[in-house]
Tab-separated table of N, CA and C in Angstrom:
chain	number	residue	atom	x	y	z
V	1	MET	N	4.700	11.336	10.128
V	1	MET	CA	5.376	11.641	10.176
V	1	MET	C	5.460	13.809	11.206
V	2	THR	N	6.763	12.882	12.049
V	2	THR	CA	6.079	13.500	12.515
V	2	THR	C	7.607	15.764	12.233
V	3	ILE	N	7.079	17.056	12.546
V	3	ILE	CA	7.488	17.875	11.642
V	3	ILE	C	9.062	17.706	12.104
V	4	LEU	N	9.330	17.241	13.106
V	4	LEU	CA	10.907	16.718	13.500
V	4	LEU	C	11.468	15.599	12.559
V	5	GLN	N	10.390	14.253	12.601
V	5	GLN	CA	11.263	13.866	11.240
V	5	GLN	C	11.927	14.341	10.150
V	6	ASN	N	10.490	15.236	9.760
V	6	ASN	CA	10.426	15.705	9.019
V	6	ASN	C	11.799	16.640	8.547
V	7	ALA	N	12.131	17.639	9.485
V	7	ALA	CA	13.660	18.369	9.440
V	7	ALA	C	14.150	17.644	9.461
V	8	LEU	N	14.732	16.437	10.276
V	8	LEU	CA	15.950	15.575	9.581
V	8	LEU	C	15.918	14.911	9.015
V	9	ASP	N	14.878	13.977	8.430
V	9	ASP	CA	15.464	13.737	6.763
V	9	ASP	C	15.280	14.670	5.804
V	10	SER	N	14.972	15.753	4.912
V	10	SER	CA	14.767	16.957	4.483
V	10	SER	C	17.253	17.189	4.946
V	11	ILE	N	17.464	17.644	6.206
V	11	ILE	CA	18.304	17.875	5.995
V	11	ILE	C	19.234	16.283	5.750
V	12	ALA	N	19.154	15.314	5.999
V	12	ALA	CA	20.280	13.722	5.281
V	12	ALA	C	20.065	13.345	4.269
V	13	LEU	N	18.885	13.920	3.653
V	13	LEU	CA	18.910	14.040	2.098
V	13	LEU	C	19.609	14.978	1.364
V	14	GLY	N	19.645	16.444	2.246
V	14	GLY	CA	20.822	17.341	1.625
V	14	GLY	C	22.186	16.984	1.332
V	15	VAL	N	22.435	16.137	2.644
V	15	VAL	CA	23.465	16.337	2.598
V	15	VAL	C	24.116	14.736	2.011
V	16	GLU	N	23.505	14.085	1.589
V	16	GLU	CA	23.669	13.303	0.429
V	16	GLU	C	23.578	13.354	-0.599
V	17	ASP	N	22.385	14.475	-1.141
V	17	ASP	CA	22.779	15.257	-2.207
V	17	ASP	C	24.132	16.015	-2.537
V	18	TYR	N	24.200	16.235	-1.950
V	18	TYR	CA	25.576	17.139	-1.191
V	18	TYR	C	27.425	16.218	-1.588
V	19	GLU	N	26.882	14.205	-1.059
V	19	GLU	CA	28.633	13.474	-1.823
V	19	GLU	C	28.323	13.693	-2.953
V	20	LEU	N	26.004	13.247	-3.211
V	20	LEU	CA	26.727	12.248	-4.488
V	20	LEU	C	26.748	13.517	-5.818
V	21	ALA	N	26.765	15.423	-4.950
V	21	ALA	CA	27.158	15.843	-6.576
V	21	ALA	C	28.668	16.205	-6.549
V	22	ARG	N	29.432	15.136	-5.750
V	22	ARG	CA	30.566	14.653	-6.709
V	22	ARG	C	31.396	14.329	-7.737
V	23	THR	N	29.278	13.252	-7.981
V	23	THR	CA	29.403	13.213	-9.988
V	23	THR	C	28.707	13.110	-10.802
V	24	ASP	N	27.626	14.272	-10.045
V	24	ASP	CA	25.998	14.624	-10.882
V	24	ASP	C	25.851	16.543	-10.030
V	25	GLU	N	26.161	17.091	-10.695
V	25	GLU	CA	26.954	18.899	-10.254
V	25	GLU	C	25.220	19.263	-10.527
V	26	ARG	N	24.164	18.883	-10.781
V	26	ARG	CA	22.898	18.164	-10.667
V	26	ARG	C	22.197	18.659	-8.723
V	27	ARG	N	23.061	17.850	-8.529
V	27	ARG	CA	22.037	18.039	-6.942
V	27	ARG	C	22.595	18.813	-5.695
V	28	PHE	N	23.316	19.635	-6.145
V	28	PHE	CA	23.475	20.704	-4.617
V	28	PHE	C	22.132	21.732	-5.400
V	29	ILE	N	21.650	21.631	-5.926
V	29	ILE	CA	20.887	22.391	-5.714
V	29	ILE	C	19.714	20.760	-4.882
V	30	SER	N	19.217	20.464	-5.090
V	30	SER	CA	18.666	19.276	-4.107
V	30	SER	C	19.314	20.015	-2.976
V	31	CYS	N	20.570	19.414	-3.078
V	31	CYS	CA	21.318	18.890	-1.625
V	31	CYS	C	20.954	20.462	-0.229
V	32	THR	N	20.631	21.952	-1.848
V	32	THR	CA	20.928	23.730	-1.776
V	32	THR	C	18.699	23.916	-0.734
V	33	ARG	N	18.113	23.053	-1.407
V	33	ARG	CA	16.294	23.452	-1.152
V	33	ARG	C	16.257	22.076	0.410
V	34	ASN	N	17.182	21.614	-0.227
V	34	ASN	CA	16.477	20.438	1.243
V	34	ASN	C	17.501	20.283	2.639
V	35	ILE	N	17.819	20.961	2.639
V	35	ILE	CA	18.911	21.371	3.939
V	35	ILE	C	18.474	23.031	4.512
V	36	PHE	N	17.850	23.297	3.715
V	36	PHE	CA	17.081	24.960	3.815
V	36	PHE	C	15.897	24.770	4.407
V	37	ALA	N	15.165	23.488	3.330
V	37	ALA	CA	13.773	23.428	4.339
V	37	ALA	C	14.018	21.870	5.457
V	38	GLY	N	15.256	21.348	5.794
V	38	GLY	CA	15.531	21.713	7.057
V	38	GLY	C	15.082	22.175	8.215
V	39	ILE	N	16.198	23.575	7.571
V	39	ILE	CA	16.495	24.089	8.835
V	39	ILE	C	14.653	24.779	9.640
V	40	LEU	N	13.643	24.844	8.222
V	40	LEU	CA	12.667	26.018	8.956
V	40	LEU	C	11.418	25.112	9.362
V	41	LEU	N	12.144	23.303	8.947
V	41	LEU	CA	11.779	22.863	9.251
V	41	LEU	C	12.126	22.867	10.793
V	42	LEU	N	12.190	22.526	11.305
V	42	LEU	CA	13.204	22.965	12.419
V	42	LEU	C	12.968	23.908	13.009
V	43	PHE	N	12.873	24.670	12.226
V	43	PHE	CA	12.193	26.694	13.422
V	43	PHE	C	11.121	25.671	13.945
V	44	LYS	N	9.995	25.112	12.681
V	44	LYS	CA	8.629	25.108	12.596
V	44	LYS	C	8.630	24.112	13.836
V	45	HIS	N	9.150	23.168	14.056
V	45	HIS	CA	9.219	22.288	15.173
V	45	HIS	C	8.753	22.889	16.968
V	46	GLN	N	9.787	23.959	16.207
V	46	GLN	CA	9.728	24.503	17.781
V	46	GLN	C	8.248	25.048	17.636
V	47	LEU	N	7.996	26.237	17.177
V	47	LEU	CA	7.100	26.773	17.178
V	47	LEU	C	5.962	25.916	17.613
V	48	SER	N	6.334	24.417	16.808
V	48	SER	CA	4.634	23.393	17.379
V	48	SER	C	4.371	23.238	17.943
V	49	GLU	N	5.594	23.738	18.867
V	49	GLU	CA	6.166	22.503	19.819
V	49	GLU	C	5.938	23.622	21.367
V	50	LEU	N	5.718	24.613	21.260
V	50	LEU	CA	5.509	26.376	22.003
V	50	LEU	C	3.925	25.998	22.121
V	51	SER	N	3.048	25.558	20.782
V	51	SER	CA	1.939	26.320	20.653
V	51	SER	C	1.271	25.512	21.753
V	52	PRO	N	0.432	25.915	21.858
V	52	PRO	CA	-0.581	25.806	22.937
V	52	PRO	C	-1.563	24.571	22.191
V	53	SER	N	-1.917	23.331	23.993
V	53	SER	CA	-2.913	22.436	23.243
V	53	SER	C	-4.191	23.276	22.739
V	54	GLY	N	-4.559	22.148	22.000
V	54	GLY	CA	-5.608	22.485	21.570
V	54	GLY	C	-5.774	23.062	20.378
V	55	SER	N	-5.179	24.481	20.390
V	55	SER	CA	-4.569	25.725	19.021
V	55	SER	C	-3.993	24.661	17.362
V	56	ASP	N	-4.666	24.162	17.332
V	56	ASP	CA	-4.571	23.627	16.100
V	56	ASP	C	-2.560	23.959	14.971
V	57	GLU	N	-1.578	23.813	16.166
V	57	GLU	CA	-0.675	24.476	15.477
V	57	GLU	C	-0.689	25.541	15.756
V	58	VAL	N	-0.758	27.154	17.004
V	58	VAL	CA	-1.214	28.264	16.200
V	58	VAL	C	0.436	29.096	15.631
V	59	LEU	N	1.259	28.502	16.114
V	59	LEU	CA	2.422	29.631	16.198
V	59	LEU	C	2.990	28.734	14.978
V	60	ILE	N	3.040	28.203	13.864
V	60	ILE	CA	3.720	27.978	12.496
V	60	ILE	C	1.994	27.554	11.789
V	61	LYS	N	1.270	28.052	11.932
V	61	LYS	CA	-0.149	28.858	10.793
V	61	LYS	C	-0.077	30.147	10.370
V	62	GLN	N	0.008	29.758	9.365
V	62	GLN	CA	0.380	31.543	8.977
V	62	GLN	C	-1.386	32.495	8.872
V	63	LYS	N	-2.804	31.044	9.174
V	63	LYS	CA	-3.965	32.200	9.578
V	63	LYS	C	-4.674	31.823	10.662
V	64	ILE	N	-3.782	33.242	12.079
V	64	ILE	CA	-4.532	32.865	12.729
V	64	ILE	C	-6.107	33.356	13.911
V	65	MET	N	-7.122	32.922	14.349
V	65	MET	CA	-8.407	33.273	14.702
V	65	MET	C	-8.038	33.664	15.944
V	66	PRO	N	-9.119	34.165	15.914
V	66	PRO	CA	-9.844	33.751	17.413
V	66	PRO	C	-10.427	33.586	17.799
V	67	ARG	N	-11.072	32.222	18.867
V	67	ARG	CA	-12.558	32.070	19.541
V	67	ARG	C	-12.659	32.302	20.857
V	68	MET	N	-14.093	32.205	20.928
V	68	MET	CA	-14.494	32.706	22.178
V	68	MET	C	-15.318	31.382	22.748
V	69	GLU	N	-14.081	30.684	23.978
V	69	GLU	CA	-14.200	29.413	24.550
V	69	GLU	C	-14.593	29.150	25.805
V	70	ASP	N	-15.271	28.738	26.411
V	70	ASP	CA	-15.713	28.722	27.915
V	70	ASP	C	-16.033	30.728	28.397
V	71	GLY	N	-16.253	30.993	27.235
V	71	GLY	CA	-16.219	32.471	27.512
V	71	GLY	C	-14.826	32.583	27.928
V	72	GLU	N	-13.567	32.955	27.557
V	72	GLU	CA	-12.053	32.749	27.013
V	72	GLU	C	-11.660	33.650	25.880
V	73	LEU	N	-10.836	33.955	25.782
V	73	LEU	CA	-10.552	34.334	24.074
V	73	LEU	C	-9.669	33.008	23.591
V	74	VAL	N	-9.278	32.816	23.125
V	74	VAL	CA	-8.015	31.804	22.629
V	74	VAL	C	-8.023	32.117	21.097
V	75	TRP	N	-6.777	32.058	20.539
V	75	TRP	CA	-6.012	31.968	18.949
V	75	TRP	C	-5.928	30.598	18.767
V	76	VAL	N	-6.536	30.110	17.064
V	76	VAL	CA	-6.058	29.335	17.163
V	76	VAL	C	-5.661	28.812	15.755
V	77	GLY	N	-5.140	27.879	15.280
V	77	GLY	CA	-4.384	27.862	13.920
V	77	GLY	C	-5.495	27.515	13.071
V	78	GLU	N	-5.342	28.237	11.564
V	78	GLU	CA	-6.696	28.167	10.480
V	78	GLU	C	-6.003	27.506	9.169
V	79	GLY	N	-6.485	26.459	8.970
V	79	GLY	CA	-6.050	25.862	6.839
V	79	GLY	C	-5.098	25.299	7.683
V	80	LYS	N	-3.789	24.694	6.531
V	80	LYS	CA	-3.225	23.775	6.167
V	80	LYS	C	-1.846	25.183	5.910
V	81	LYS	N	-1.896	25.859	5.017
V	81	LYS	CA	-0.420	26.907	5.000
V	81	LYS	C	-0.009	27.342	6.307
V	82	THR	N	1.324	27.731	5.727
V	82	THR	CA	2.371	27.341	8.092
V	82	THR	C	2.913	29.522	7.415
V	83	VAL	N	3.765	29.243	8.529
V	83	VAL	CA	3.906	31.018	7.761
V	83	VAL	C	5.465	30.554	7.254
V	84	ASP	N	6.307	30.824	6.082
V	84	ASP	CA	7.168	31.707	5.294
V	84	ASP	C	8.049	32.105	6.392
V	85	VAL	N	9.403	32.426	5.752
V	85	VAL	CA	10.525	32.442	6.683
V	85	VAL	C	10.359	33.951	7.828
V	86	GLN	N	9.485	34.761	7.001
V	86	GLN	CA	9.316	36.205	7.511
V	86	GLN	C	8.469	36.054	9.452
V	87	GLY	N	7.421	34.732	8.291
V	87	GLY	CA	6.062	34.516	10.050
V	87	GLY	C	7.284	34.565	11.041
V	88	ILE	N	8.224	32.997	10.965
V	88	ILE	CA	9.482	32.557	12.077
V	88	ILE	C	10.039	33.893	12.505
V	89	LYS	N	10.749	34.437	11.420
V	89	LYS	CA	11.330	35.714	12.157
V	89	LYS	C	10.211	36.200	13.420
V	90	ASP	N	9.666	36.918	12.261
V	90	ASP	CA	8.362	38.200	13.617
V	90	ASP	C	7.694	36.618	14.929
V	91	ARG	N	7.810	35.461	14.863
V	91	ARG	CA	7.354	34.883	15.894
V	91	ARG	C	8.546	34.841	17.033
V	92	PHE	N	9.885	34.190	15.826
V	92	PHE	CA	11.465	33.572	16.826
V	92	PHE	C	10.872	35.501	18.226
V	93	GLN	N	10.064	36.996	17.016
V	93	GLN	CA	11.403	38.061	18.220
V	93	GLN	C	10.505	38.313	19.070
V	94	SER	N	9.398	37.500	18.841
V	94	SER	CA	7.883	37.593	19.699
V	94	SER	C	8.491	36.994	20.645
V	95	LEU	N	8.623	36.049	20.248
V	95	LEU	CA	9.041	34.709	21.232
V	95	LEU	C	10.428	35.034	21.949
V	96	LYS	N	11.431	36.000	21.860
V	96	LYS	CA	12.718	36.067	21.779
V	96	LYS	C	13.464	34.665	21.798
V	97	ILE	N	13.324	34.355	21.219
V	97	ILE	CA	14.143	33.529	20.451
V	97	ILE	C	14.585	33.377	19.466
V	98	GLU	N	16.446	33.565	19.699
V	98	GLU	CA	17.397	33.872	18.434
V	98	GLU	C	17.732	33.507	18.060
V	99	THR	N	18.118	33.284	16.653
V	99	THR	CA	19.766	32.552	15.709
V	99	THR	C	19.777	33.689	15.225
V	100	ASP	N	21.226	33.434	14.212
V	100	ASP	CA	21.820	33.522	13.431
V	100	ASP	C	21.189	33.900	11.749
V	101	TRP	N	20.305	34.658	12.097
V	101	TRP	CA	19.597	35.498	11.109
V	101	TRP	C	20.082	35.368	10.108
V	102	LYS	N	21.150	36.585	9.585
V	102	LYS	CA	22.559	36.591	8.818
V	102	LYS	C	23.246	35.776	8.691
V	103	ARG	N	22.882	34.534	8.846
V	103	ARG	CA	24.029	33.103	7.792
V	103	ARG	C	22.375	32.909	7.477
V	104	LEU	N	21.146	32.937	7.960
V	104	LEU	CA	19.949	32.240	7.446
V	104	LEU	C	19.869	32.707	5.660
V	105	ASP	N	19.596	33.712	6.476
V	105	ASP	CA	19.329	35.823	5.151
V	105	ASP	C	20.292	34.528	4.154
V	106	GLU	N	21.326	34.814	4.296
V	106	GLU	CA	22.609	35.209	3.622
V	106	GLU	C	22.320	33.139	2.124
V	107	ILE	N	21.535	31.794	2.947
V	107	ILE	CA	21.954	30.709	2.437
V	107	ILE	C	20.157	30.630	1.833
V	108	ASN	N	19.547	31.504	2.059
V	108	ASN	CA	18.397	31.615	1.770
V	108	ASN	C	18.181	32.206	0.124
V	109	ARG	N	19.109	33.009	0.149
V	109	ARG	CA	19.461	33.969	-0.969
V	109	ARG	C	19.956	32.817	-2.280
V	110	TYR	N	21.362	32.114	-1.420
V	110	TYR	CA	21.727	31.512	-2.335
V	110	TYR	C	21.067	30.796	-3.057
V	111	ARG	N	20.239	30.290	-2.196
V	111	ARG	CA	19.339	28.668	-2.927
V	111	ARG	C	18.364	29.162	-3.795
V	112	ASN	N	17.432	30.290	-3.474
V	112	ASN	CA	16.855	31.548	-4.086
V	112	ASN	C	17.006	31.728	-5.622
V	113	ASP	N	18.881	31.990	-5.813
V	113	ASP	CA	19.191	32.763	-7.102
V	113	ASP	C	19.935	31.338	-7.565
V	114	ILE	N	20.275	30.027	-6.959
V	114	ILE	CA	20.291	28.395	-7.791
V	114	ILE	C	18.784	27.839	-8.572
V	115	GLU	N	17.481	28.768	-7.404
V	115	GLU	CA	16.598	28.077	-7.591
V	115	GLU	C	15.897	28.245	-8.283
V	116	HIS	N	16.248	30.213	-9.206
V	116	HIS	CA	15.841	30.664	-9.763
V	116	HIS	C	16.062	31.642	-10.855
V	117	TYR	N	17.182	31.879	-10.944
V	117	TYR	CA	18.201	32.863	-11.556
V	117	TYR	C	18.890	31.726	-12.300
V	118	HIS	N	19.134	30.366	-12.238
V	118	HIS	CA	19.762	29.680	-12.935
V	118	HIS	C	22.014	29.448	-12.964
V	119	SER	N	22.094	30.726	-11.177
V	119	SER	CA	24.058	31.002	-11.039
V	119	SER	C	24.107	30.264	-11.391
V	120	PRO	N	25.467	30.302	-11.615
V	120	PRO	CA	26.385	28.879	-11.573
V	120	PRO	C	26.655	28.624	-9.339
V	121	VAL	N	26.850	27.492	-9.413
V	121	VAL	CA	26.723	26.725	-8.691
V	121	VAL	C	27.903	25.881	-8.338
V	122	SER	N	29.195	26.326	-7.170
V	122	SER	CA	30.261	25.517	-7.952
V	122	SER	C	30.537	25.040	-6.696
V	123	ALA	N	31.540	23.785	-6.397
V	123	ALA	CA	31.572	23.323	-5.155
V	123	ALA	C	31.749	24.328	-3.675
V	124	GLY	N	32.724	25.275	-4.235
V	124	GLY	CA	33.007	25.979	-2.765
V	124	GLY	C	31.784	26.992	-2.731
V	125	SER	N	31.059	27.621	-3.097
V	125	SER	CA	29.347	28.043	-2.782
V	125	SER	C	28.808	27.222	-2.013
V	126	VAL	N	28.859	25.978	-2.463
V	126	VAL	CA	27.596	25.167	-2.066
V	126	VAL	C	28.664	24.107	-0.646
V	127	GLN	N	29.896	24.525	-0.226
V	127	GLN	CA	30.353	23.847	0.778
V	127	GLN	C	30.548	25.508	1.807
V	128	LYS	N	30.799	26.225	1.655
V	128	LYS	CA	30.130	26.830	2.629
V	128	LYS	C	28.846	27.097	2.660
V	129	MET	N	27.914	27.192	1.748
V	129	MET	CA	25.785	26.892	1.948
V	129	MET	C	26.558	25.608	2.699
V	130	VAL	N	26.539	24.933	2.842
V	130	VAL	CA	26.321	24.058	3.750
V	130	VAL	C	27.092	24.322	5.514
V	131	SER	N	28.207	24.612	5.332
V	131	SER	CA	28.867	24.482	6.357
V	131	SER	C	27.953	25.904	7.076
V	132	ASN	N	27.538	26.973	6.176
V	132	ASN	CA	26.467	27.625	7.601
V	132	ASN	C	25.678	27.331	8.086
V	133	SER	N	24.783	26.443	6.911
V	133	SER	CA	23.986	25.567	7.397
V	133	SER	C	23.692	25.371	8.775
V	134	PHE	N	24.719	23.790	8.719
V	134	PHE	CA	24.956	23.319	9.725
V	134	PHE	C	25.847	24.655	11.195
V	135	LEU	N	25.625	25.576	11.426
V	135	LEU	CA	26.741	26.305	12.247
V	135	LEU	C	24.358	26.924	12.811
V	136	VAL	N	23.669	27.255	11.721
V	136	VAL	CA	22.564	27.514	12.000
V	136	VAL	C	21.589	26.572	13.333
V	137	ILE	N	22.212	24.830	11.794
V	137	ILE	CA	21.178	23.993	12.863
V	137	ILE	C	22.656	23.727	14.545
V	138	ALA	N	23.033	23.594	14.440
V	138	ALA	CA	23.730	23.059	15.270
V	138	ALA	C	23.670	23.278	16.258
V	139	ASN	N	22.998	24.962	16.835
V	139	ASN	CA	23.445	25.620	17.500
V	139	ASN	C	22.202	25.580	17.840
V	140	PHE	N	21.035	25.566	16.971
V	140	PHE	CA	19.580	25.783	16.918
V	140	PHE	C	18.924	24.255	18.167
V	141	ILE	N	19.132	24.017	17.187
V	141	ILE	CA	19.102	22.220	17.597
V	141	ILE	C	20.305	22.547	19.684
V	142	ARG	N	21.053	22.241	19.122
V	142	ARG	CA	21.789	22.343	21.350
V	142	ARG	C	20.998	24.019	22.703
V	143	ASP	N	20.681	24.395	21.886
V	143	ASP	CA	19.906	25.913	22.572
V	143	ASP	C	18.510	25.178	22.017
V	144	TYR	N	17.703	25.560	22.116
V	144	TYR	CA	16.495	25.255	22.141
V	144	TYR	C	15.810	23.994	21.628
V	145	LEU	N	16.499	23.185	21.390
V	145	LEU	CA	15.194	21.829	21.088
V	145	LEU	C	16.447	20.421	22.373
V	146	GLU	N	17.664	21.876	22.763
V	146	GLU	CA	18.251	21.144	24.186
V	146	GLU	C	18.617	19.210	23.945
V	147	GLU	N	19.273	19.185	22.398
V	147	GLU	CA	19.503	17.603	22.017
V	147	GLU	C	20.626	17.619	22.076
V	148	ASP	N	21.578	17.028	21.514
V	148	ASP	CA	23.120	16.745	20.744
V	148	ASP	C	23.073	16.959	19.379
V	149	PRO	N	23.074	17.316	19.153
V	149	PRO	CA	23.304	17.365	17.413
V	149	PRO	C	23.502	16.238	16.971
V	150	ARG	N	24.929	15.889	17.178
V	150	ARG	CA	25.574	14.801	16.683
V	150	ARG	C	24.038	13.153	16.470
V	151	GLU	N	23.675	13.548	18.060
V	151	GLU	CA	23.054	12.406	18.565
V	151	GLU	C	21.684	12.484	17.753
V	152	LEU	N	20.782	13.922	17.809
V	152	LEU	CA	19.606	14.137	16.417
V	152	LEU	C	19.955	13.839	15.535
V	153	LEU	N	20.961	14.451	14.250
V	153	LEU	CA	21.014	14.258	12.907
V	153	LEU	C	21.081	12.645	12.719
V	154	GLY	N	22.536	12.011	13.673
V	154	GLY	CA	23.279	10.962	13.570
V	154	GLY	C	24.965	11.151	12.605
V	155	GLU	N	25.615	10.012	12.817
V	155	GLU	CA	26.879	10.880	13.059
V	155	GLU	C	27.222	11.384	12.261
V	156	GLY	N	26.234	9.957	10.605
V	156	GLY	CA	26.540	10.136	9.616
V	156	GLY	C	26.515	11.564	9.144
V	157	VAL	N	25.556	12.162	8.922
V	157	VAL	CA	24.852	13.050	8.577
V	157	VAL	C	26.150	14.021	9.288
V	158	TYR	N	25.564	14.169	10.488
V	158	TYR	CA	27.029	15.108	11.243
V	158	TYR	C	28.420	14.880	10.546
V	159	ASP	N	28.528	14.152	10.565
V	159	ASP	CA	30.519	14.009	10.188
V	159	ASP	C	30.501	14.805	8.433
V	160	VAL	N	29.816	14.981	7.775
V	160	VAL	CA	29.976	15.665	6.562
V	160	VAL	C	29.418	16.468	6.553
């Protein structure tokens, strides 16, 4: 499975959880987790695509090591750990990739609160999170993946 497919699946699962939360409010938690994970995976997909060939996806790796190859210094990713939110922000900034960080930080705070602090979850607060998420997702898909969000996500997911 590719990073992009993993991102799309996570977003789709989040939307399914959102719809299932009408009858089981516990689904709001997994909705939030899945959609946020999907956003991060979309971002990592872009970083992976920008990583030089043979670099072991250097731009998504947390640990980056220098190597000498044919007398030239190259940077390669090492290990399985990938960048966190701050690492993505730093790399996007240096690569001049723009996204709505204010909105993403708000989504992340919401996710963190319901995951770690058992904050009260309401349909309205989750609806706002889903709406904010889709603005970030659709704009990123359009601007950087150069795809139609409705086509890439699928009409069913997009329409929700």
